[in-house]
């Protein structure tokens, strides 16, 4: 007998807004961290994909994130739209990154780098520098935010906007709709309010 899995909690949008308002963006590291959070929130990409991002993955002319198969869990190319605010955050971060790499004589074109200009990427998404940083913020401010919870929030928001499941599944890079269903959290009041419209 198959039993439905319990849907894990998504990040709370208000908590995410609080966190974004608390991070000091006058420092390079603060700017990087805000860019991370906004990118996760607006694209739903996995933390491992995010830390694998290079400058070549950002298409400023077409306002698009072009994720090559080599950085995607499913090995398929994925294109996601980027809004003007996110493009501005990324452009400024990339300029600041250039200065950091120059100072430490590092040669790479990763978008999310450490204070010493090295890539933040490793094979364990829960243990990379960016994940640790988000978890530290969450603990410091008493919030329940993690990269994966933000990914779930992205999926839940797409459902609320009536985006078809096939598009959501594709945007998340999932292998099946079943996996996507496990990401979507809809509370009981939302179900009844939506169904009432069809009576």
CSV table of C-alpha atoms in Angstrom, one decimal:
chain,number,residue,atom,x,y,z
A,1,UNK,CA,0.0,0.0,0.0
A,2,UNK,CA,1.4,3.4,-1.0
A,3,UNK,CA,1.2,6.1,1.6
A,4,UNK,CA,1.6,9.8,0.7
A,5,UNK,CA,4.7,11.4,2.1
A,6,UNK,CA,4.3,14.4,4.4
A,7,UNK,CA,5.2,17.6,2.6
A,8,UNK,CA,8.2,19.3,4.3
A,9,UNK,CA,7.7,22.9,5.3
A,10,UNK,CA,8.7,25.7,2.9
A,11,UNK,CA,10.4,28.8,4.1
A,12,UNK,CA,8.1,31.5,5.3
A,13,UNK,CA,8.0,34.5,3.0
A,14,UNK,CA,7.9,37.0,5.9
A,15,UNK,CA,10.9,35.4,7.5
A,16,UNK,CA,12.8,35.6,4.3
A,17,UNK,CA,12.0,39.3,4.0
A,18,UNK,CA,13.1,39.8,7.6
A,19,UNK,CA,16.4,38.1,6.9
A,20,UNK,CA,17.0,40.1,3.7
A,21,UNK,CA,16.4,43.3,5.6
A,22,UNK,CA,18.9,42.3,8.4
A,23,UNK,CA,21.9,41.5,6.2
A,24,UNK,CA,24.4,44.3,5.9
A,25,UNK,CA,24.8,44.9,2.1
A,26,UNK,CA,27.5,47.6,2.6
A,27,UNK,CA,30.0,44.7,2.8
A,28,UNK,CA,30.9,42.5,-0.2
A,29,UNK,CA,30.0,39.3,1.7
A,30,UNK,CA,26.6,40.8,2.7
A,31,UNK,CA,25.9,41.7,-0.9
A,32,UNK,CA,26.9,38.2,-2.0
A,33,UNK,CA,24.6,36.6,0.6
A,34,UNK,CA,21.6,38.8,-0.3
A,35,UNK,CA,22.2,37.9,-4.0
A,36,UNK,CA,22.2,34.2,-3.0
A,37,UNK,CA,18.9,34.4,-1.1
A,38,UNK,CA,17.2,36.4,-3.9
A,39,UNK,CA,18.5,34.1,-6.6
A,40,UNK,CA,17.3,31.0,-4.7
A,41,UNK,CA,13.9,32.6,-4.0
A,42,UNK,CA,13.3,33.8,-7.6
A,43,UNK,CA,14.6,30.7,-9.4
A,44,UNK,CA,14.2,27.7,-7.1
A,45,UNK,CA,17.6,26.3,-8.1
A,46,UNK,CA,19.4,23.8,-5.9
A,47,UNK,CA,22.2,25.1,-3.7
A,48,UNK,CA,24.7,22.8,-5.5
A,49,UNK,CA,23.7,24.4,-8.8
A,50,UNK,CA,23.9,27.8,-7.4
A,51,UNK,CA,27.5,27.3,-6.1
A,52,UNK,CA,28.4,25.8,-9.5
A,53,UNK,CA,27.3,29.0,-11.4
A,54,UNK,CA,29.8,30.7,-13.5
A,55,UNK,CA,29.6,34.0,-15.4
A,56,UNK,CA,28.8,32.2,-18.6
A,57,UNK,CA,25.5,31.0,-17.1
A,58,UNK,CA,24.1,34.5,-16.9
A,59,UNK,CA,22.7,35.9,-20.1
A,60,UNK,CA,22.2,39.6,-19.4
A,61,UNK,CA,20.9,40.4,-22.9
A,62,UNK,CA,18.1,37.9,-22.8
A,63,UNK,CA,17.6,38.3,-19.0
A,64,UNK,CA,18.1,34.6,-18.5
A,65,UNK,CA,19.9,32.0,-16.4
A,66,UNK,CA,21.1,29.3,-18.7
A,67,UNK,CA,22.0,26.2,-16.6
A,68,UNK,CA,24.1,23.7,-18.5
A,69,UNK,CA,23.5,20.0,-18.0
A,70,UNK,CA,26.9,19.6,-16.3
A,71,UNK,CA,25.7,21.6,-13.3
A,72,UNK,CA,22.2,20.1,-13.2
A,73,UNK,CA,21.3,17.1,-11.1
A,74,UNK,CA,19.2,15.6,-14.0
A,75,UNK,CA,21.9,16.5,-16.6
A,76,UNK,CA,19.5,18.6,-18.7
A,77,UNK,CA,19.8,22.2,-19.8
A,78,UNK,CA,17.4,24.5,-18.0
A,79,UNK,CA,16.7,28.2,-18.8
A,80,UNK,CA,15.1,30.4,-16.2
A,81,UNK,CA,14.0,34.1,-16.5
A,82,UNK,CA,15.8,36.8,-14.4
A,83,UNK,CA,14.2,40.1,-13.4
A,84,UNK,CA,15.9,43.5,-13.5
A,85,UNK,CA,16.6,43.6,-9.7
A,86,UNK,CA,18.3,40.2,-9.8
A,87,UNK,CA,20.3,41.1,-12.8
A,88,UNK,CA,21.5,44.3,-11.0
A,89,UNK,CA,22.5,42.3,-7.9
A,90,UNK,CA,24.4,39.8,-10.0
A,91,UNK,CA,26.1,42.4,-12.2
A,92,UNK,CA,27.4,44.3,-9.1
A,93,UNK,CA,28.4,41.1,-7.4
A,94,UNK,CA,30.4,40.0,-10.4
A,95,UNK,CA,32.3,43.4,-10.5
A,96,UNK,CA,33.1,43.0,-6.8
A,97,UNK,CA,34.2,39.4,-7.3
A,98,UNK,CA,36.7,40.6,-9.9
A,99,UNK,CA,38.3,42.8,-7.3
A,100,UNK,CA,38.4,40.0,-4.7
A,101,UNK,CA,40.0,37.5,-7.1
A,102,UNK,CA,42.5,40.1,-8.2
A,103,UNK,CA,43.5,40.8,-4.5
A,104,UNK,CA,44.0,37.1,-3.8
A,105,UNK,CA,45.4,36.2,-7.3
A,106,UNK,CA,42.6,33.7,-7.9
A,107,UNK,CA,41.6,32.6,-11.4
A,108,UNK,CA,38.1,31.4,-11.7
A,109,UNK,CA,34.8,32.8,-13.0
A,110,UNK,CA,32.4,31.4,-10.3
A,111,UNK,CA,29.7,33.8,-9.2
A,112,UNK,CA,29.6,32.8,-5.6
A,113,UNK,CA,33.1,32.8,-4.2
A,114,UNK,CA,34.6,32.9,-0.7
A,115,UNK,CA,36.3,35.9,1.0
A,116,UNK,CA,39.6,34.8,-0.5
A,117,UNK,CA,38.2,34.4,-4.0
A,118,UNK,CA,38.0,30.7,-4.1
A,119,UNK,CA,34.9,28.7,-5.3
A,120,UNK,CA,32.4,27.9,-2.5
A,121,UNK,CA,31.4,24.7,-4.3
A,122,UNK,CA,31.9,21.2,-2.9
A,123,UNK,CA,30.2,17.8,-3.4
A,124,UNK,CA,28.0,18.1,-0.3
A,125,UNK,CA,25.3,20.8,-0.7
A,126,UNK,CA,24.4,20.9,3.0
A,127,UNK,CA,28.0,21.4,3.9
A,128,UNK,CA,29.2,24.1,1.5
A,129,UNK,CA,30.1,27.6,2.6
A,130,UNK,CA,26.9,29.2,1.3
A,131,UNK,CA,24.6,26.7,3.0
A,132,UNK,CA,26.5,27.1,6.3
A,133,UNK,CA,26.2,30.9,6.0
A,134,UNK,CA,22.4,30.7,5.5
A,135,UNK,CA,22.0,28.3,8.4
A,136,UNK,CA,24.1,30.6,10.6
A,137,UNK,CA,21.9,33.6,9.7
A,138,UNK,CA,18.8,31.5,10.4
A,139,UNK,CA,20.2,30.5,13.8
A,140,UNK,CA,21.4,34.0,14.7
A,141,UNK,CA,18.0,35.6,14.0
A,142,UNK,CA,15.8,32.7,15.2
A,143,UNK,CA,14.4,32.0,11.7
A,144,UNK,CA,13.5,28.8,10.0
A,145,UNK,CA,15.3,29.3,6.6
A,146,UNK,CA,17.5,27.0,4.6
A,147,UNK,CA,18.3,26.8,0.9
A,148,UNK,CA,16.0,23.8,0.5
A,149,UNK,CA,13.1,25.5,2.3
A,150,UNK,CA,13.5,28.5,-0.1
A,151,UNK,CA,13.3,26.0,-3.0
A,152,UNK,CA,10.1,24.7,-1.6
A,153,UNK,CA,8.7,28.2,-1.2
A,154,UNK,CA,9.5,28.9,-4.9
A,155,UNK,CA,7.5,25.8,-5.9
A,156,UNK,CA,4.6,26.7,-3.6
A,157,UNK,CA,4.5,30.2,-5.0
A,158,UNK,CA,4.3,28.9,-8.5
A,159,UNK,CA,1.3,26.7,-7.6
A,160,UNK,CA,-0.4,29.7,-6.0
A,161,UNK,CA,0.1,31.6,-9.3
A,162,UNK,CA,-1.6,28.7,-11.1
A,163,UNK,CA,1.5,27.6,-13.0
A,164,UNK,CA,0.9,24.1,-14.5
A,165,UNK,CA,2.6,21.3,-12.7
A,166,UNK,CA,4.5,20.3,-15.8
A,167,UNK,CA,6.2,23.7,-15.9
A,168,UNK,CA,6.9,23.7,-12.2
A,169,UNK,CA,8.4,20.2,-12.4
A,170,UNK,CA,10.6,21.3,-15.3
A,171,UNK,CA,11.7,24.5,-13.6
A,172,UNK,CA,12.8,22.6,-10.5
A,173,UNK,CA,14.7,20.1,-12.7
A,174,UNK,CA,12.7,17.1,-11.3
A,175,UNK,CA,12.6,13.7,-12.9
A,176,UNK,CA,8.8,13.3,-12.3
A,177,UNK,CA,5.7,15.1,-11.2
A,178,UNK,CA,5.6,12.8,-8.1
A,179,UNK,CA,8.8,14.4,-6.8
A,180,UNK,CA,7.4,17.9,-7.5
A,181,UNK,CA,4.2,17.1,-5.5
A,182,UNK,CA,6.4,16.4,-2.5
A,183,UNK,CA,7.6,20.0,-2.7
A,184,UNK,CA,4.2,21.8,-2.7
A,185,UNK,CA,2.6,22.9,0.5
A,186,UNK,CA,-0.9,24.1,0.4
A,187,UNK,CA,-2.8,24.6,3.6
A,188,UNK,CA,-6.4,23.4,4.2
A,189,UNK,CA,-7.9,26.9,4.1
A,190,UNK,CA,-6.3,27.5,0.7
A,191,UNK,CA,-7.8,24.3,-0.7
A,192,UNK,CA,-11.3,25.1,0.5
A,193,UNK,CA,-11.1,28.7,-0.8
A,194,UNK,CA,-9.9,27.6,-4.2
A,195,UNK,CA,-12.5,24.8,-4.5
A,196,UNK,CA,-15.3,27.2,-3.5
A,197,UNK,CA,-14.7,29.1,-6.7
A,198,UNK,CA,-15.7,25.9,-8.7
A,199,UNK,CA,-19.0,25.2,-6.9
